[in-house]
Short mmCIF file of C-alpha atoms in Angstrom, two decimals:
data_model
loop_
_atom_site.label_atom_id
_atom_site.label_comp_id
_atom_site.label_asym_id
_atom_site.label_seq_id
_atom_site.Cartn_x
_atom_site.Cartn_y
_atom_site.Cartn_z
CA UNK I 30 114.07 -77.74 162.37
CA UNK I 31 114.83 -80.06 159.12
CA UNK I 32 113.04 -77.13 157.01
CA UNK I 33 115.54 -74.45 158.19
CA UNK I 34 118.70 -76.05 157.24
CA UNK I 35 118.01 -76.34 153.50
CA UNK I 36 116.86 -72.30 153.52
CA UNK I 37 120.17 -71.75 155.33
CA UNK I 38 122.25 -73.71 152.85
CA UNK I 39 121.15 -71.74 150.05
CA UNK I 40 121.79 -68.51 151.19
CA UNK I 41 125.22 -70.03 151.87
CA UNK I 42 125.19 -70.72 148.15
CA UNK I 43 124.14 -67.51 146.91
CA UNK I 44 126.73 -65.20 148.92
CA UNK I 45 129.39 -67.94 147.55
CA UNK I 46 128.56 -66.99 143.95
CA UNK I 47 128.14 -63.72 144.27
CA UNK I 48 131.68 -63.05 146.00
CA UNK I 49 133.23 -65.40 143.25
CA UNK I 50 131.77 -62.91 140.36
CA UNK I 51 133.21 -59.93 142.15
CA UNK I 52 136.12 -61.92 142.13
CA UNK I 53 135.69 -62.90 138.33
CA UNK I 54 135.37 -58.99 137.78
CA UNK I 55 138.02 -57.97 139.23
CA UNK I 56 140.38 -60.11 138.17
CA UNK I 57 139.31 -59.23 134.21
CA UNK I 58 139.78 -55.72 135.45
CA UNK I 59 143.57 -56.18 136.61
CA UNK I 60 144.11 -58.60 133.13
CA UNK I 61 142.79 -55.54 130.63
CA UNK I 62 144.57 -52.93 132.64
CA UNK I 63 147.73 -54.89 132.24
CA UNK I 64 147.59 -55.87 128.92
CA UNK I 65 146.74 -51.65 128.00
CA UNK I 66 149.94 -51.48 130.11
CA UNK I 67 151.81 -53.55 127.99
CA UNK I 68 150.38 -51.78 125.07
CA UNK I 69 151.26 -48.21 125.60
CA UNK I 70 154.92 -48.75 125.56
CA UNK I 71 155.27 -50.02 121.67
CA UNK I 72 152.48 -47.49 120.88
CA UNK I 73 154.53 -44.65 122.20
CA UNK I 74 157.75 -46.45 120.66
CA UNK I 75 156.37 -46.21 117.22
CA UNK I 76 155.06 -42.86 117.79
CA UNK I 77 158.35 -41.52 118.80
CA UNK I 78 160.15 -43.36 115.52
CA UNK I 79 157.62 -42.12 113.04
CA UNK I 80 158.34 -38.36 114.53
CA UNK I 81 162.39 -38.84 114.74
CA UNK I 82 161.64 -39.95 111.14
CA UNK I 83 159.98 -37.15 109.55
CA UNK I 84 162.13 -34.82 111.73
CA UNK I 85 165.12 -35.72 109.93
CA UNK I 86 163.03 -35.97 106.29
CA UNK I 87 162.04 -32.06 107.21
CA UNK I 88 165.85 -31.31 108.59
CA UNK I 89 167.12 -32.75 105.03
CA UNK I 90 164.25 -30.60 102.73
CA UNK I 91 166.27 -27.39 104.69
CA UNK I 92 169.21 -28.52 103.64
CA UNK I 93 168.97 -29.14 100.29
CA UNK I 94 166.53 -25.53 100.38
CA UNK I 95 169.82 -23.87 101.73
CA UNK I 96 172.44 -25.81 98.93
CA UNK I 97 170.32 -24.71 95.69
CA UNK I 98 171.47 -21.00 95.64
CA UNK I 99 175.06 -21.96 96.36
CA UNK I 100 175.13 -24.41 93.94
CA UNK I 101 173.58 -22.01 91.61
CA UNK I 102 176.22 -19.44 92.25
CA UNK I 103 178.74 -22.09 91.48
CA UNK I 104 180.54 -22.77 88.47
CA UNK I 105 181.09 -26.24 90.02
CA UNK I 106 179.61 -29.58 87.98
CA UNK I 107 180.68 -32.02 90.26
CA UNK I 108 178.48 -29.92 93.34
CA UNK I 109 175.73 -29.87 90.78
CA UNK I 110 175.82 -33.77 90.22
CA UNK I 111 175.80 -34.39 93.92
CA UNK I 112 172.59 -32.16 94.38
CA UNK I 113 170.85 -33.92 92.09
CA UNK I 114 171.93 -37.19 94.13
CA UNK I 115 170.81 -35.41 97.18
CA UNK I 116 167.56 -34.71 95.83
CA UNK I 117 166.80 -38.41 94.26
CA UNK I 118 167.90 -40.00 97.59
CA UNK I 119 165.48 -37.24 99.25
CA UNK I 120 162.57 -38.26 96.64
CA UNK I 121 163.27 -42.41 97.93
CA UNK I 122 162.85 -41.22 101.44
CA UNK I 123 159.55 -39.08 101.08
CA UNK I 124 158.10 -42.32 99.29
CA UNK I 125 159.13 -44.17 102.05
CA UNK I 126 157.95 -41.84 104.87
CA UNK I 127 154.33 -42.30 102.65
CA UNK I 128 154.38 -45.92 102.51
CA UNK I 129 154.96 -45.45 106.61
CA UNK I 130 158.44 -47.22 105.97
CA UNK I 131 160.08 -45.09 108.78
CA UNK I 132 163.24 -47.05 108.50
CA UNK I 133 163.94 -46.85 105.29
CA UNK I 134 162.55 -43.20 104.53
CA UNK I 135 165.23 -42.32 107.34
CA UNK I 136 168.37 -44.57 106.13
CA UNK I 137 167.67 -42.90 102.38
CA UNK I 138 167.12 -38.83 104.13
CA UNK I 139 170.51 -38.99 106.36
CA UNK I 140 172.11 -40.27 102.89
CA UNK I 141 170.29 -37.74 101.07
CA UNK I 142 171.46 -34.93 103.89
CA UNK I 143 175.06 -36.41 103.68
CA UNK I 144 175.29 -35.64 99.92
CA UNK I 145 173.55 -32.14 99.55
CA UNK I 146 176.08 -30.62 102.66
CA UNK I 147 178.79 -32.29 100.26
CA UNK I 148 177.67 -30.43 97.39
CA UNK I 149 177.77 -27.25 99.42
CA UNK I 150 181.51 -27.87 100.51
CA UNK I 151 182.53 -28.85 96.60
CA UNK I 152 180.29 -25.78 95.67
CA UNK I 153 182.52 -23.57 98.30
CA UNK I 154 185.92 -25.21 97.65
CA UNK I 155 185.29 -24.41 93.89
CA UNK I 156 184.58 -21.16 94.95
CA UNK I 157 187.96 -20.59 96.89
CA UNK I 158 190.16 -22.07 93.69
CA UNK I 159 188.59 -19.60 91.66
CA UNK I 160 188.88 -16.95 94.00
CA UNK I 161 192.79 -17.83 94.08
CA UNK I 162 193.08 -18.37 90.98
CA UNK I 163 191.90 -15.00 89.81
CA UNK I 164 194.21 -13.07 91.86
CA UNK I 165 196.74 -14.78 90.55
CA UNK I 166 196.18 -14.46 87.17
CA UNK I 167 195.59 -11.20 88.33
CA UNK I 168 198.86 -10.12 90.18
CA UNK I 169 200.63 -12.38 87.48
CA UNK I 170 199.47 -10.04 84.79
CA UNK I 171 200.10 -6.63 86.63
CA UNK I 172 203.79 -7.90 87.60
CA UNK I 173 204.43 -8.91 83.60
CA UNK I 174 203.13 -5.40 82.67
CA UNK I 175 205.43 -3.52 85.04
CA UNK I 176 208.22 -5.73 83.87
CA UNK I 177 208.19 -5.13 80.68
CA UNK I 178 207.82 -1.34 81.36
CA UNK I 179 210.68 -1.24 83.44
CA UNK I 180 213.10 -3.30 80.38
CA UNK I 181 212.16 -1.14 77.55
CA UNK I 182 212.69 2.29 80.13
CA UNK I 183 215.96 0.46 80.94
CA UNK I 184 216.84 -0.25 77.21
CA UNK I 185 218.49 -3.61 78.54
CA UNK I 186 218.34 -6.05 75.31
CA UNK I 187 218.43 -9.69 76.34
CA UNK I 188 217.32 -12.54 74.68
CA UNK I 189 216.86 -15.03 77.52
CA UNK I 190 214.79 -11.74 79.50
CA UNK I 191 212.54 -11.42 76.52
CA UNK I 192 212.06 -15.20 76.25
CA UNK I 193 211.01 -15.82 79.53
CA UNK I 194 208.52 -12.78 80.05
CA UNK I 195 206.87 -13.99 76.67
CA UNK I 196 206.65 -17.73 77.58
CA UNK I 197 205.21 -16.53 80.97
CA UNK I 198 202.68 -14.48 79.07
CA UNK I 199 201.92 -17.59 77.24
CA UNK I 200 201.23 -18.91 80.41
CA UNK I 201 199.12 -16.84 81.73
CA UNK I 202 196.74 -16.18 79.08
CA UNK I 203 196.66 -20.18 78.39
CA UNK I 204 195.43 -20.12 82.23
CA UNK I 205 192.98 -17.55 81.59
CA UNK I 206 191.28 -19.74 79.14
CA UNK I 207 190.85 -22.88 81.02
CA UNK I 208 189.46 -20.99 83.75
CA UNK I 209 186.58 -19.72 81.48
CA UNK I 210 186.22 -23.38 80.13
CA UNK I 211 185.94 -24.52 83.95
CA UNK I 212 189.32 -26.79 84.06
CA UNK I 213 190.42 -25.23 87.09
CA UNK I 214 193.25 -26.94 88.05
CA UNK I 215 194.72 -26.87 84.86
CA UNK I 216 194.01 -23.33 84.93
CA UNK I 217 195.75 -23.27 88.31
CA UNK I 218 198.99 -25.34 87.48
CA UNK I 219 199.61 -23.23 84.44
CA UNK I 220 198.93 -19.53 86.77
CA UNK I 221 201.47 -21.45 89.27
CA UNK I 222 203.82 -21.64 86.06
CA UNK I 223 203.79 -17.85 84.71
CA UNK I 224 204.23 -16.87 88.34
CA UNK I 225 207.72 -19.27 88.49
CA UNK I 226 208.44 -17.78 85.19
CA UNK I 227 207.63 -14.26 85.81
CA UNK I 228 209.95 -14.68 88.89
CA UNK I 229 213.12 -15.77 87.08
CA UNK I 230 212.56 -12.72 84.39
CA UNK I 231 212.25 -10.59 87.64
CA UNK I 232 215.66 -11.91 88.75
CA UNK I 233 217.42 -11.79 85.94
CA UNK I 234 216.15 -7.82 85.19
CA UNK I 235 217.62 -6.99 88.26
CA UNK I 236 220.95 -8.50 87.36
CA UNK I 237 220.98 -7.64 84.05
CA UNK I 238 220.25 -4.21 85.67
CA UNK I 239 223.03 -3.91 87.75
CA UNK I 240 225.79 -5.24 84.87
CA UNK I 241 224.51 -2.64 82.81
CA UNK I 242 224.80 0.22 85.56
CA UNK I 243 228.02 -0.84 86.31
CA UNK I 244 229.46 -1.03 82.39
CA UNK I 245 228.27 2.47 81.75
CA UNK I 246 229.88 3.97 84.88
CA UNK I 247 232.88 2.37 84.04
CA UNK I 248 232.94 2.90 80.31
CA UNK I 249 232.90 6.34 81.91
CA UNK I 250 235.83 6.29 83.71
CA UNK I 251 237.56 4.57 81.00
CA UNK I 252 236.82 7.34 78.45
CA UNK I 253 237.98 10.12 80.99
CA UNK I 254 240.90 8.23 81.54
CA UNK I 255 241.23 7.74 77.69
CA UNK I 256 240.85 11.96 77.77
CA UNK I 257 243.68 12.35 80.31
CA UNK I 258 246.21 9.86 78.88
CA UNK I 259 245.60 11.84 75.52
CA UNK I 260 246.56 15.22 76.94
CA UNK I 261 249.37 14.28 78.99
CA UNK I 262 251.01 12.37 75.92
CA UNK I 263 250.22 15.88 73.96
CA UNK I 264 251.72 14.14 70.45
CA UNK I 265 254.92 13.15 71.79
CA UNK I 266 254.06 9.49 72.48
CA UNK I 267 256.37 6.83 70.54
CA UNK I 268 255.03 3.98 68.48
CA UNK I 269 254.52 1.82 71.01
CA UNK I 270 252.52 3.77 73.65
CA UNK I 271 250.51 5.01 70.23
CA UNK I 272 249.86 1.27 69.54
CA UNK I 273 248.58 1.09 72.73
CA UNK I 274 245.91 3.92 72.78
CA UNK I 275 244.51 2.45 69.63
CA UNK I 276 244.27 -1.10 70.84
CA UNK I 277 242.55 0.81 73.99
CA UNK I 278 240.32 3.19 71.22
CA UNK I 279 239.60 -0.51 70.02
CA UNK I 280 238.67 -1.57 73.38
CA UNK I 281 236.36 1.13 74.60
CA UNK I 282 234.62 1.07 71.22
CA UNK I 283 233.92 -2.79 71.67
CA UNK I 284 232.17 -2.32 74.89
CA UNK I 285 229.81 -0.01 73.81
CA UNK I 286 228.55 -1.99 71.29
CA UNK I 287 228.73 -4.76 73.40
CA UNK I 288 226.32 -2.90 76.20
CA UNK I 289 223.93 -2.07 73.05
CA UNK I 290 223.54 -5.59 72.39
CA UNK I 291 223.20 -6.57 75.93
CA UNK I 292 226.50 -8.47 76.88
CA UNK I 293 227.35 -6.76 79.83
CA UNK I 294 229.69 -9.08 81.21
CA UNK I 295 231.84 -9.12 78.30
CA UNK I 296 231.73 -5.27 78.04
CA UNK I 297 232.72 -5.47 81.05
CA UNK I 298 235.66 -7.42 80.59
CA UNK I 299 236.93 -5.21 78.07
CA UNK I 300 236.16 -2.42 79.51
CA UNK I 301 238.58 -3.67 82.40
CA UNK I 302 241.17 -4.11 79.48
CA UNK I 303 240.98 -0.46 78.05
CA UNK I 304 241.30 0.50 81.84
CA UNK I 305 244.48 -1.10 82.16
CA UNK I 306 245.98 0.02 79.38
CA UNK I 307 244.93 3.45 79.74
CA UNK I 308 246.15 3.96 83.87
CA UNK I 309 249.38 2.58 82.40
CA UNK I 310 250.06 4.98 79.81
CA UNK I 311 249.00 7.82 82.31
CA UNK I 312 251.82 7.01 84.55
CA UNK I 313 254.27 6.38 82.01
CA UNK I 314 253.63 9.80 80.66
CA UNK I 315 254.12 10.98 84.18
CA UNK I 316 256.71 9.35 84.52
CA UNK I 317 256.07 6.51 86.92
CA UNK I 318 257.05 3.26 86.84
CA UNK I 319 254.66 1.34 85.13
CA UNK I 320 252.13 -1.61 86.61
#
């Protein structure tokens, strides 16, 4: 009986330490799996910033792939100066991406992105002033051209005309030439000028225009009239009404050199003169009372 108890005991023993190494093992178990748990997140965290990363280093290179050939196309030096800092930014951020510097080689591609589509829209705005300013310079040139076609068919003579179609020739061809030497907004100011100018010759054609219709028709009338007094007085006019007709000969020769030098408001004027001079001596003649 004293024999079995010590037997007993150490199979006691023996289950113990065997159920405290399954213990042991699974408890090391439970501590790796957690701590591979803990793990995965900031692996899959990095993985995911080192892809957003050369996402955007890629989405930049296609950018600055689709701003060459408009920048090319472009007259533009500014765009061209931003390219280039949209490809040295670019250059920073693919030595980055390298050196696995994700946050840098990101901060220095959106920059680099952010330039490039800013030398496209210079590139394109450059593009629309020159566009504008063509067809100005353009229509400008045409409307100058028909002007003075229309003054020499006209055979209006006018000083101030002449001056203003020639300084907005000047104008124009001053524009022309900053345009080719890429100073487009000079270019532009001066094409706004001839236009202005090219207006006001416009306007004043088209008054001048009308003066000189209206002296001719009545320089007309005033030479019939001249016609008529002379046949009604037949000779038999006194010294008086004779001293009239020659002041209104005077008159009526007056305006028509006036209207061949251009001063139709003063032929005009005489012309007005002779008139009332001559519709008096008509009714005189006739034998009505005068005006």
């Amino acid at each position: 009986m004293h024999l079995a108890y010590p037997l007993n005991r150490s199979k006691a023993l023996k289950g113990e330490t065997v159920m405290e190494t399954v213990k042991i093992r699974k408890m090391t178990a439970v501590i790796t799996i957690l701590a591979l748990a803990a793990a995965i997140p900031a692996w899959v965290a990095a993985q995911t910033v080192d892809e957003a990363t050369r996402s955007a280093v890629e989405r930049t290179r296609e950018v600055i792939a689709e701003a060459r050939p408009i920048i090319e196309e472009s007259r533009s030096n500014i765009a061209r100066l931003s390219l280039e800092r949209a490809i040295a930014l670019q250059n920073k951020a693919e030595e980055f991406l390298v050196a696995a510097r994700n946050q840098l080689a990101y901060k220095y591609t959106m920059e680099a992105r952010q330039e490039a589509m800013h030398a496209i829209a210079l590139a394109r705005a450059e593009a629309r002033i020159e566009d504008k300013l063509q067809n100005m310079n353009e229509q400008a040139l045409e409307r100058i051209s028909r002007l003075r076609d229309r003054v020499m068919d006209s055979g209006i003579r006018d000083e101030r005309l002449n001056r203003l179609i020639s300084e907005a020739r000047t104008q124009l061809e001053n524009s022309m030439m900053n345009a080719r030497q890429l100073r487009n907004q000079i270019a532009m100011n001066l094409a706004e000028n001839a236009v202005k100018l090219t207006r006001q010759a416009e306007e004043r054609f088209r008054k001048l225009l009308g003066l000189k219709e209206v002296s001719e028709h009545r320089l007309m009338l005033c030479e019939r009239l001249m016609e008529r007094a002379r046949e009604r007085m037949d000779g038999n006019a006194d010294e008086k009404d004779a001293a009239q007709m020659r002041h209104a000969e005077r008159n009526l020769s007056e305006a028509r050199e006036m209207i061949a030098q251009g001063k139709y408001e003063s032929a005009r004027m005489t012309i007005e003169n002779c008139e009332r001079i001559m519709r008096g001596l008509s009714r005189k003649v006739a034998g009505e009372a005068a005006p």
